[in-house]
Amino acid sequence: MTYREFIKTAKISKEKLYREIYRANRDKIQVKKEATVVRNLGRIFDAALKISNEKGFQAMSMRDFSQETGLSLGALYTYFASKDELLEMILRQGRELVMRVLKTHLAAIRDPAARLETAIRLHLYLTEALQPWFYFSFMEAKSMNPVAKEKTIASELATDQLLAGILEEGQRMGVFKPRDTTLAAGVIKALLQDWYVKRWKFARRGIEVDRYADFVLAYVMSFHKANDGEAESK
Amino acid sequence: MTYREFIKTAKISKEKLYREIYRANRDKIQVKKEATVVRNLGRIFDAALKISNEKGFQAMSMRDFSQETGLSLGALYTYFASKDELLEMILRQGRELVMRVLKTHLAAIRDPAARLETAIRLHLYLTEALQPWFYFSFMEAKSMNPVAKEKTIASELATDQLLAGILEEGQRMGVFKPRDTTLAAGVIKALLQDWYVKRWKFARRGIEVDRYADFVLAYVMSFHKANDGEAESK
DNA sequence: GTCTATATACGGATAGAC
DNA sequence: GTCTATCCGTATATAGAC
């Protein structure tokens, strides 16, 4: 799988996404014309992620936000009841999309090495496609209310456990060497996170997501794969 | 080297540190009795890092801050002219300490494998000792003014280059396998950062810094070391 | 649906008493 | 040196016109 192929198959259509959000939040959104909601939700999410990723969600004033979206303060408050509710809408939207894509793509694969490769590529491609959201979720975790924070932490630990599970299975089957799976899963997670947290660094150096994915895979496999081919860890 | 040994030799004494800060900022600090300044700077730095690491520097109100330090608003403003100046004092203090320790310890070592090991251990031990500062510097980068941000980015890139330099030297000497040094340095950096960014995760799992250091070293060496001992990558 | 105008609270920072 | 009281700007959120 390459990034291009991923994008084609995953079909992360923004419009479909906003339509779903609208339907899930009919009660909270006062505006009733679906076409209007979909258009404005797009502006709202884009602006919130843009400004927040520059200076932080809570440093983003509603006046900044109003200007960036092109909507007045009054109009904005017909889409959410408070800044905190906006935060939760953004977080939930991303979380659910990520869960869905990960589950769909991993379900069919049984071979541990292939599962590990798919999990790593998938995560990198997903964060590439949704970089602003992942960065946002990562950076804003500490200013979240307890419930939102809990969910973000749970999602972090779930990724670790998914990876650790694949490693354990591989060790049982003898395709991976015996290694501490908890620490090893943490290492992989750190490398995956680096891709969206340090995007500016990779961009500056002209490194594309496929090249990074190949490198991380070689690195990880050289540590785990039972010796049937040093040649592969290029 | 272990963490205990590092702590003994590095002698990062808080009191000495605050005394230095006072001397470097005589012009900005209105209070003149050195003993008073040293005591209060201690409270100020501890409180600022504590609150900021819980909810962010700019979410920390001066009233929160006053309560945590036990000093009144008026008193606080005799130690710095503005919240932004406080931010810069904190950043500078840490930066200079880190630079000094890194240079001192690495200067004498020539062998690339030993240099790599020392750089990795040193960085981990340093971030362990100064975890609140590193976390602060990492998380607040985006809300810094342009000058402070520039310095933080430069320091990030300097670490990458230090590591890349060691890897290149090792490859020239034939002790490391040929690998992309820029990407590999980035990987190591990501693993070092994970230690202080995700402290809560490691603490929850009862993983100590020495164990993490051993693991990272094994991981990194298994990728780089020319084949004279698969046995070492335990 | 969207706007402008405004209520109300809280932010950083300073003046001046002790 | 440190305090309390206060200035003044800006924050979120809402009311009510169009």
Coordinates of C-alpha atoms (C1' of nucleotides) in Angstrom, one line a residue:
Chain A
M1 CA 0.0 0.0 0.0
T2 CA 1.2 3.5 -0.8
Y3 CA -0.3 6.8 0.4
R4 CA -2.0 7.4 -2.9
E5 CA -3.7 4.0 -2.8
F6 CA -4.8 4.6 0.7
I7 CA -6.4 8.0 -0.1
K8 CA -8.3 6.4 -3.0
T9 CA -9.7 3.5 -1.0
A10 CA -10.3 5.3 2.3
K11 CA -12.4 8.0 0.6
I12 CA -12.3 10.5 3.4
S13 CA -14.8 12.9 1.9
K14 CA -15.1 16.1 3.9
E15 CA -18.7 16.7 2.8
K16 CA -19.9 13.3 3.9
L17 CA -18.1 13.8 7.2
Y18 CA -19.8 17.1 7.9
R19 CA -23.1 15.7 6.9
E20 CA -22.6 12.9 9.5
I21 CA -21.6 15.4 12.2
Y22 CA -24.7 17.4 11.4
R23 CA -26.9 14.3 11.8
A24 CA -25.2 13.3 15.0
N25 CA -25.7 16.8 16.5
R26 CA -29.2 17.8 15.3
D27 CA -30.2 18.6 18.8
K28 CA -27.3 21.0 19.4
I29 CA -27.2 22.8 16.1
Q30 CA -30.0 25.3 15.8
V31 CA -29.6 25.9 12.1
K32 CA -31.9 23.5 10.2
K33 CA -31.1 23.8 6.5
E34 CA -28.7 20.9 5.8
A35 CA -26.8 22.4 2.9
T36 CA -26.1 25.5 5.0
V37 CA -24.9 23.5 8.0
V38 CA -22.6 21.4 5.9
R39 CA -21.0 24.4 4.3
N40 CA -20.5 26.3 7.6
L41 CA -19.3 23.3 9.5
G42 CA -16.6 23.0 7.0
R43 CA -15.5 26.6 7.6
I44 CA -15.8 26.1 11.4
F45 CA -13.7 23.0 11.6
D46 CA -11.0 24.3 9.2
A47 CA -10.7 27.6 11.0
A48 CA -10.7 26.1 14.5
L49 CA -7.9 23.6 13.5
K50 CA -5.9 26.3 11.7
I51 CA -5.9 28.9 14.4
S52 CA -5.5 26.4 17.2
N53 CA -2.6 24.7 15.6
E54 CA -0.9 28.1 15.3
K55 CA -1.4 29.4 18.8
G56 CA -3.6 26.9 20.8
F57 CA -7.3 26.4 21.1
Q58 CA -7.8 28.5 24.2
A59 CA -5.6 31.3 22.9
M60 CA -8.0 31.4 19.9
S61 CA -10.5 34.1 20.7
M62 CA -14.0 34.0 19.4
R63 CA -13.3 37.2 17.5
D64 CA -10.3 35.6 15.7
F65 CA -12.5 32.7 15.0
S66 CA -15.3 34.8 13.7
Q67 CA -13.0 36.6 11.3
E68 CA -11.4 33.3 10.0
T69 CA -14.8 31.6 9.4
G70 CA -16.4 34.7 7.9
L71 CA -19.3 34.1 10.3
S72 CA -20.4 36.5 13.0
L73 CA -20.2 35.7 16.7
G74 CA -24.0 35.3 16.9
A75 CA -24.0 32.9 13.9
L76 CA -21.2 30.8 15.4
Y77 CA -23.2 30.3 18.6
T78 CA -26.0 28.7 16.6
Y79 CA -23.7 25.8 15.8
F80 CA -22.5 25.1 19.3
A81 CA -23.4 26.3 22.8
S82 CA -19.9 27.1 24.1
K83 CA -16.3 26.9 23.1
D84 CA -16.0 23.8 25.1
E85 CA -18.7 22.1 23.2
L86 CA -16.9 23.0 20.0
L87 CA -13.8 21.4 21.3
E88 CA -15.7 18.2 22.0
M89 CA -17.3 18.1 18.6
I90 CA -13.9 18.4 17.0
L91 CA -12.4 15.6 19.1
R92 CA -15.3 13.2 18.7
Q93 CA -15.4 13.7 15.0
G94 CA -11.8 12.7 14.6
R95 CA -11.8 9.9 17.1
E96 CA -14.7 8.1 15.4
L97 CA -13.3 8.5 11.9
V98 CA -9.9 7.1 13.0
M99 CA -11.5 4.1 14.8
R100 CA -13.6 3.2 11.8
V101 CA -10.7 3.3 9.3
L102 CA -8.3 1.3 11.5
K103 CA -10.8 -1.4 12.2
T104 CA -11.9 -1.7 8.6
H105 CA -8.4 -2.1 7.2
L106 CA -7.0 -4.4 9.8
A107 CA -9.9 -6.8 10.2
A108 CA -8.9 -9.2 7.3
I109 CA -5.2 -9.6 8.0
R110 CA -3.9 -12.5 10.1
D111 CA -0.1 -12.8 9.5
P112 CA 1.6 -10.8 12.3
A113 CA 4.3 -9.2 10.1
A114 CA 1.7 -8.1 7.6
R115 CA -0.5 -6.8 10.4
L116 CA 2.3 -4.8 11.9
E117 CA 3.2 -3.3 8.5
T118 CA -0.4 -2.5 7.8
A119 CA -0.9 -0.9 11.2
I120 CA 2.1 1.2 10.8
R121 CA 1.4 2.4 7.3
L122 CA -2.2 2.9 8.0
H123 CA -1.5 5.0 11.0
L124 CA 1.0 7.1 9.1
Y125 CA -1.3 7.6 6.2
L126 CA -4.2 8.5 8.3
T127 CA -2.2 11.1 10.3
E128 CA -0.9 12.4 7.0
A129 CA -4.5 12.9 5.7
L130 CA -5.8 14.3 9.0
Q131 CA -2.6 16.0 10.3
P132 CA -4.3 19.1 11.6
W133 CA -6.7 17.0 13.7
F134 CA -4.1 14.7 15.1
Y135 CA -1.8 17.6 16.0
F136 CA -4.7 19.4 17.6
S137 CA -5.8 16.4 19.7
F138 CA -2.2 15.8 20.8
M139 CA -1.5 19.4 21.8
E140 CA -4.9 20.3 23.4
A141 CA -5.1 17.2 25.6
K142 CA -3.9 19.0 28.7
S143 CA -6.5 21.8 28.5
M144 CA -9.4 19.4 28.0
N145 CA -12.0 18.9 30.6
P146 CA -11.6 15.6 32.5
V147 CA -14.0 13.6 30.4
A148 CA -12.5 14.6 27.1
K149 CA -9.0 14.1 28.5
E150 CA -9.9 10.6 29.6
K151 CA -11.1 9.7 26.2
T152 CA -7.9 11.0 24.5
I153 CA -5.7 9.1 26.9
A154 CA -7.8 5.9 26.4
S155 CA -7.3 6.3 22.7
E156 CA -3.6 6.7 23.1
L157 CA -3.3 3.6 25.2
A158 CA -5.6 1.6 22.8
T159 CA -3.1 2.2 20.0
D160 CA -0.2 1.0 22.2
Q161 CA -2.2 -2.1 23.0
L162 CA -3.1 -2.8 19.4
L163 CA 0.6 -2.7 18.6
A164 CA 1.7 -4.7 21.6
G165 CA -0.9 -7.3 20.7
I166 CA 0.5 -7.8 17.2
L167 CA 4.0 -8.1 18.6
E168 CA 2.9 -10.7 21.2
E169 CA 1.1 -12.8 18.5
G170 CA 4.2 -12.6 16.3
Q171 CA 6.4 -13.8 19.1
R172 CA 4.1 -16.7 19.9
M173 CA 4.2 -17.7 16.3
G174 CA 8.0 -17.4 16.2
V175 CA 8.1 -14.8 13.5
F176 CA 9.3 -12.1 15.9
K177 CA 12.2 -12.3 18.3
P178 CA 11.5 -12.2 22.0
R179 CA 11.4 -8.6 23.1
D180 CA 9.6 -6.5 25.7
T181 CA 6.3 -5.8 23.8
T182 CA 5.1 -3.0 26.0
L183 CA 8.3 -0.9 25.5
A184 CA 8.5 -1.9 21.9
A185 CA 4.9 -0.8 21.2
G186 CA 5.7 2.5 22.9
V187 CA 8.7 3.0 20.6
I188 CA 6.6 2.4 17.5
K189 CA 3.9 4.7 18.8
A190 CA 6.5 7.4 19.4
L191 CA 7.7 7.1 15.8
L192 CA 4.2 7.3 14.5
Q193 CA 3.4 10.4 16.5
D194 CA 6.6 12.1 15.4
W195 CA 5.2 12.2 11.9
Y196 CA 2.4 14.5 12.7
V197 CA 3.9 16.4 15.7
K198 CA 7.0 17.3 13.8
R199 CA 5.5 17.8 10.4
W200 CA 7.3 21.1 9.9
K201 CA 10.7 19.3 10.3
F202 CA 9.9 16.7 7.7
A203 CA 8.4 19.2 5.3
R204 CA 11.5 21.4 5.6
R205 CA 13.6 18.4 4.6
G206 CA 11.4 17.3 1.8
I207 CA 10.6 13.9 3.3
E208 CA 7.3 12.4 2.1
V209 CA 5.1 10.0 4.1
D210 CA 5.9 7.0 2.0
R211 CA 9.6 7.4 2.5
Y212 CA 9.2 7.8 6.2
A213 CA 6.9 4.8 6.4
D214 CA 9.5 2.7 4.6
F215 CA 12.2 3.8 7.0
V216 CA 10.2 3.2 10.1
L217 CA 9.2 -0.2 8.9
A218 CA 12.9 -1.1 8.2
Y219 CA 13.9 0.1 11.6
V220 CA 11.1 -1.7 13.5
M221 CA 11.5 -4.9 11.5
S222 CA 15.3 -5.0 12.0
F223 CA 14.6 -5.1 15.8
H224 CA 11.7 -7.7 15.7
K225 CA 11.9 -10.0 12.8
A226 CA 13.3 -13.4 13.5
N227 CA 16.4 -13.9 11.4
D228 CA 15.3 -15.1 8.0
G229 CA 16.6 -12.1 6.2
E230 CA 18.9 -9.4 7.3
A231 CA 18.6 -8.3 3.7
E232 CA 15.1 -6.9 4.3
S233 CA 16.2 -4.4 6.9
K234 CA 17.4 -1.9 4.3
Chain B
M1 CA 26.8 5.4 33.5
T2 CA 23.5 5.1 35.4
Y3 CA 21.0 7.7 36.4
R4 CA 22.3 7.8 40.0
E5 CA 25.9 8.3 38.9
F6 CA 24.8 11.0 36.5
I7 CA 23.0 12.9 39.3
K8 CA 26.1 12.8 41.5
T9 CA 28.5 14.0 38.9
A10 CA 26.2 16.6 37.2
K11 CA 25.4 18.3 40.5
I12 CA 22.4 20.2 39.3
S13 CA 21.9 22.2 42.5
K14 CA 18.8 24.3 42.4
E15 CA 20.1 27.0 44.8
K16 CA 23.2 27.5 42.7
L17 CA 21.0 27.7 39.7
Y18 CA 18.7 30.4 41.1
R19 CA 21.7 32.4 42.3
E20 CA 23.0 32.4 38.7
I21 CA 19.7 33.5 37.4
Y22 CA 19.6 36.3 39.9
R23 CA 23.1 37.5 38.8
A24 CA 22.2 37.3 35.2
N25 CA 19.0 39.4 35.7
R26 CA 20.1 42.0 38.3
D27 CA 18.8 44.7 36.0
K28 CA 15.3 43.2 35.7
I29 CA 14.8 42.0 39.2
Q30 CA 13.9 44.9 41.5
V31 CA 14.4 43.1 44.8
K32 CA 18.0 43.4 46.0
K33 CA 18.5 41.0 48.9
E34 CA 20.1 37.9 47.4
A35 CA 18.8 35.5 49.9
T36 CA 15.3 36.7 49.4
V37 CA 15.6 36.5 45.6
V38 CA 17.0 33.0 45.6
R39 CA 14.2 31.8 47.9
N40 CA 11.4 33.4 45.8
L41 CA 12.8 32.5 42.4
G42 CA 12.6 28.9 43.6
R43 CA 8.9 29.3 44.3
I44 CA 8.3 31.2 41.1
F45 CA 9.9 28.7 38.8
D46 CA 8.4 25.7 40.5
A47 CA 4.9 27.2 40.5
A48 CA 5.2 28.3 36.9
L49 CA 6.3 24.9 35.7
K50 CA 3.7 23.1 37.8
I51 CA 0.7 25.1 36.7
S52 CA 1.8 25.4 33.1
N53 CA 2.4 21.7 32.8
E54 CA -1.1 21.1 34.1
K55 CA -3.0 23.5 31.9
G56 CA -0.6 25.6 29.8
F57 CA 1.4 28.7 30.4
Q58 CA -1.1 31.1 29.0
A59 CA -4.1 29.5 30.7
M60 CA -2.2 30.1 34.0
S61 CA -3.6 33.4 35.3
M62 CA -1.5 35.7 37.4
R63 CA -4.0 35.1 40.2
D64 CA -3.5 31.3 40.1
F65 CA 0.2 31.9 40.0
S66 CA 0.1 34.3 43.0
Q67 CA -1.8 31.7 45.0
E68 CA 0.6 28.9 44.2
T69 CA 3.8 30.9 45.0
G70 CA 2.3 32.5 48.1
L71 CA 3.4 35.9 46.8
S72 CA 1.0 38.7 46.0
L73 CA 0.5 40.1 42.4
G74 CA 2.5 43.1 43.3
A75 CA 5.4 41.1 44.7
L76 CA 5.6 38.9 41.6
Y77 CA 5.9 41.9 39.4
T78 CA 9.1 42.9 41.2
Y79 CA 10.8 39.8 39.8
F80 CA 9.7 40.2 36.1
A81 CA 8.2 43.0 34.1
S82 CA 5.5 40.9 32.3
K83 CA 4.3 37.4 31.9
D84 CA 6.2 37.2 28.7
E85 CA 9.5 38.1 30.4
L86 CA 8.9 35.3 32.9
L87 CA 8.5 32.9 30.0
E88 CA 11.8 33.9 28.6
M89 CA 13.6 33.7 31.9
I90 CA 12.4 30.1 32.3
L91 CA 13.3 29.1 28.8
R92 CA 16.8 30.7 28.9
Q93 CA 17.6 29.1 32.3
G94 CA 16.9 25.6 31.0
R95 CA 18.6 26.1 27.6
E96 CA 21.8 27.2 29.1
L97 CA 22.0 24.4 31.7
V98 CA 21.3 21.8 29.0
M99 CA 24.0 23.1 26.7
R100 CA 26.5 23.2 29.4
V101 CA 25.9 19.6 30.6
L102 CA 25.9 18.1 27.1
K103 CA 29.1 19.8 26.1
T104 CA 30.9 18.9 29.2
H105 CA 30.2 15.2 29.1
L106 CA 30.6 14.6 25.4
A107 CA 33.8 16.5 24.8
A108 CA 36.2 13.7 25.9
I109 CA 34.7 10.8 24.0
R110 CA 35.9 9.9 20.5
D111 CA 34.6 6.3 19.7
P112 CA 31.3 6.7 17.8
A113 CA 29.5 3.9 19.5
A114 CA 30.5 5.2 22.9
R115 CA 29.6 8.8 21.8
L116 CA 26.2 7.6 20.7
E117 CA 25.5 5.7 23.9
T118 CA 26.6 8.7 26.0
A119 CA 24.5 11.2 24.0
I120 CA 21.5 9.0 24.4
R121 CA 21.9 8.3 28.1
L122 CA 22.9 11.8 28.9
H123 CA 19.9 13.2 27.2
L124 CA 17.5 10.8 28.9
Y125 CA 19.1 11.5 32.3
L126 CA 19.0 15.2 31.8
T127 CA 15.4 15.1 30.8
E128 CA 14.6 12.9 33.8
A129 CA 16.2 15.4 36.1
L130 CA 14.6 18.4 34.5
Q131 CA 11.4 16.8 33.2
P132 CA 9.1 19.7 34.0
W133 CA 11.3 22.1 32.2
F134 CA 11.6 20.0 29.0
Y135 CA 7.9 19.3 28.9
F136 CA 7.2 23.0 29.4
S137 CA 9.6 24.0 26.6
F138 CA 8.1 21.4 24.3
M139 CA 4.5 22.3 24.9
E140 CA 4.8 26.0 25.0
A141 CA 6.8 26.4 21.8
K142 CA 3.8 27.4 19.7
S143 CA 2.7 30.2 22.0
M144 CA 6.1 31.8 22.2
N145 CA 7.0 35.1 20.6
P146 CA 9.0 34.7 17.3
V147 CA 12.4 35.1 18.9
A148 CA 11.9 32.6 21.7
K149 CA 10.3 30.2 19.2
E150 CA 13.3 30.5 16.9
K151 CA 15.7 29.6 19.7
T152 CA 13.6 26.6 20.7
I153 CA 13.5 25.3 17.1
A154 CA 17.3 25.9 16.7
S155 CA 17.9 23.8 19.8
E156 CA 15.7 21.0 18.5
L157 CA 17.6 20.9 15.2
A158 CA 20.9 21.1 17.0
T159 CA 20.2 17.9 18.9
D160 CA 19.2 16.2 15.6
Q161 CA 22.5 17.3 14.0
L162 CA 24.6 16.2 17.0
L163 CA 23.1 12.7 16.6
A164 CA 23.4 12.7 12.8
G165 CA 27.0 13.7 13.1
I166 CA 27.8 10.8 15.4
L167 CA 26.1 8.4 13.0
E168 CA 28.0 9.8 10.0
E169 CA 31.3 9.5 11.8
G170 CA 30.5 5.9 12.8
Q171 CA 29.6 5.0 9.2
R172 CA 32.9 6.5 7.9
M173 CA 34.8 4.4 10.4
G174 CA 32.8 1.3 9.5
V175 CA 31.4 0.7 13.0
F176 CA 27.9 1.6 11.8
K177 CA 26.0 0.2 8.8
P178 CA 25.1 2.6 6.0
R179 CA 21.8 4.1 6.9
D180 CA 20.1 7.4 6.2
T181 CA 21.6 9.5 9.0
T182 CA 19.0 12.3 8.9
L183 CA 16.0 10.0 9.3
A184 CA 17.9 7.9 11.9
A185 CA 18.8 10.9 14.0
G186 CA 15.1 11.9 13.9
V187 CA 14.1 8.5 15.1
I188 CA 16.5 8.7 18.1
K189 CA 15.3 12.2 18.9
A190 CA 11.7 11.0 18.9
L191 CA 12.5 8.2 21.3
L192 CA 14.3 10.7 23.6
Q193 CA 11.5 13.1 23.6
D194 CA 8.9 10.4 24.3
W195 CA 10.5 10.0 27.7
Y196 CA 9.6 13.4 28.9
V197 CA 6.5 14.0 26.9
K198 CA 4.9 10.8 28.0
R199 CA 6.2 10.6 31.5
W200 CA 2.8 9.8 32.8
K201 CA 2.6 6.6 30.7
F202 CA 6.0 5.3 31.9
A203 CA 5.2 6.2 35.5
R204 CA 1.9 4.4 35.3
R205 CA 3.8 1.3 34.0
G206 CA 6.6 1.5 36.6
I207 CA 9.3 1.9 34.0
E208 CA 12.4 3.6 35.3
V209 CA 14.8 5.8 33.2
D210 CA 17.7 3.3 33.3
R211 CA 15.5 0.5 31.9
Y212 CA 14.2 2.8 29.2
A213 CA 17.7 3.9 28.3
D214 CA 18.9 0.2 28.0
F215 CA 15.9 -0.6 25.8
V216 CA 16.4 2.4 23.5
L217 CA 20.1 1.7 23.2
A218 CA 19.5 -1.9 22.3
Y219 CA 16.9 -0.8 19.7
V220 CA 19.1 1.8 18.1
M221 CA 22.2 -0.3 18.1
S222 CA 20.5 -3.2 16.5
F223 CA 19.7 -1.0 13.6
H224 CA 23.1 0.7 13.3
K225 CA 25.9 -1.5 14.6
A226 CA 27.9 -3.3 12.0
N227 CA 27.5 -7.1 12.5
D228 CA 30.0 -8.1 15.1
G229 CA 27.4 -9.1 17.7
E230 CA 23.7 -9.8 17.3
A231 CA 24.0 -10.9 21.0
E232 CA 24.3 -7.3 22.1
S233 CA 20.8 -6.3 20.9
K234 CA 19.0 -7.8 23.9
Chain C
dG1 C1' -30.0 32.3 9.5
dT2 C1' -27.2 36.0 10.4
dC3 C1' -26.1 40.3 12.0
dT4 C1' -24.7 44.2 15.6
dA5 C1' -24.7 45.7 20.1
dT6 C1' -24.0 44.7 24.7
dA7 C1' -24.0 42.2 29.5
dT8 C1' -20.8 40.5 32.5
dA9 C1' -16.6 38.5 34.1
dC10 C1' -11.8 37.9 34.2
dG11 C1' -7.3 38.9 32.3
dG12 C1' -2.6 41.4 33.0
dA13 C1' -0.5 45.1 35.1
dT14 C1' 0.3 49.3 38.3
dA15 C1' -0.2 52.7 42.3
dG16 C1' 0.6 53.7 46.6
dA17 C1' 0.1 52.2 51.6
dC18 C1' 2.8 49.8 55.0
Chain D
dG1 C1' 9.9 43.9 50.0
dT2 C1' 5.3 42.9 50.1
dC3 C1' 0.6 44.0 50.3
dT4 C1' -4.3 45.5 48.8
dA5 C1' -7.1 48.0 45.7
dT6 C1' -8.0 49.2 41.2
dC7 C1' -7.4 50.5 36.1
dC8 C1' -8.6 49.1 31.8
dG9 C1' -8.7 46.0 28.0
dT10 C1' -10.5 41.9 26.2
dA11 C1' -12.8 37.4 26.9
dT12 C1' -17.2 34.5 26.2
dA13 C1' -21.8 34.6 25.6
dT14 C1' -26.5 36.5 24.7
dA15 C1' -30.5 39.6 23.2
dG16 C1' -33.0 41.3 19.8
dA17 C1' -33.2 43.6 15.1
dC18 C1' -33.4 42.3 10.3

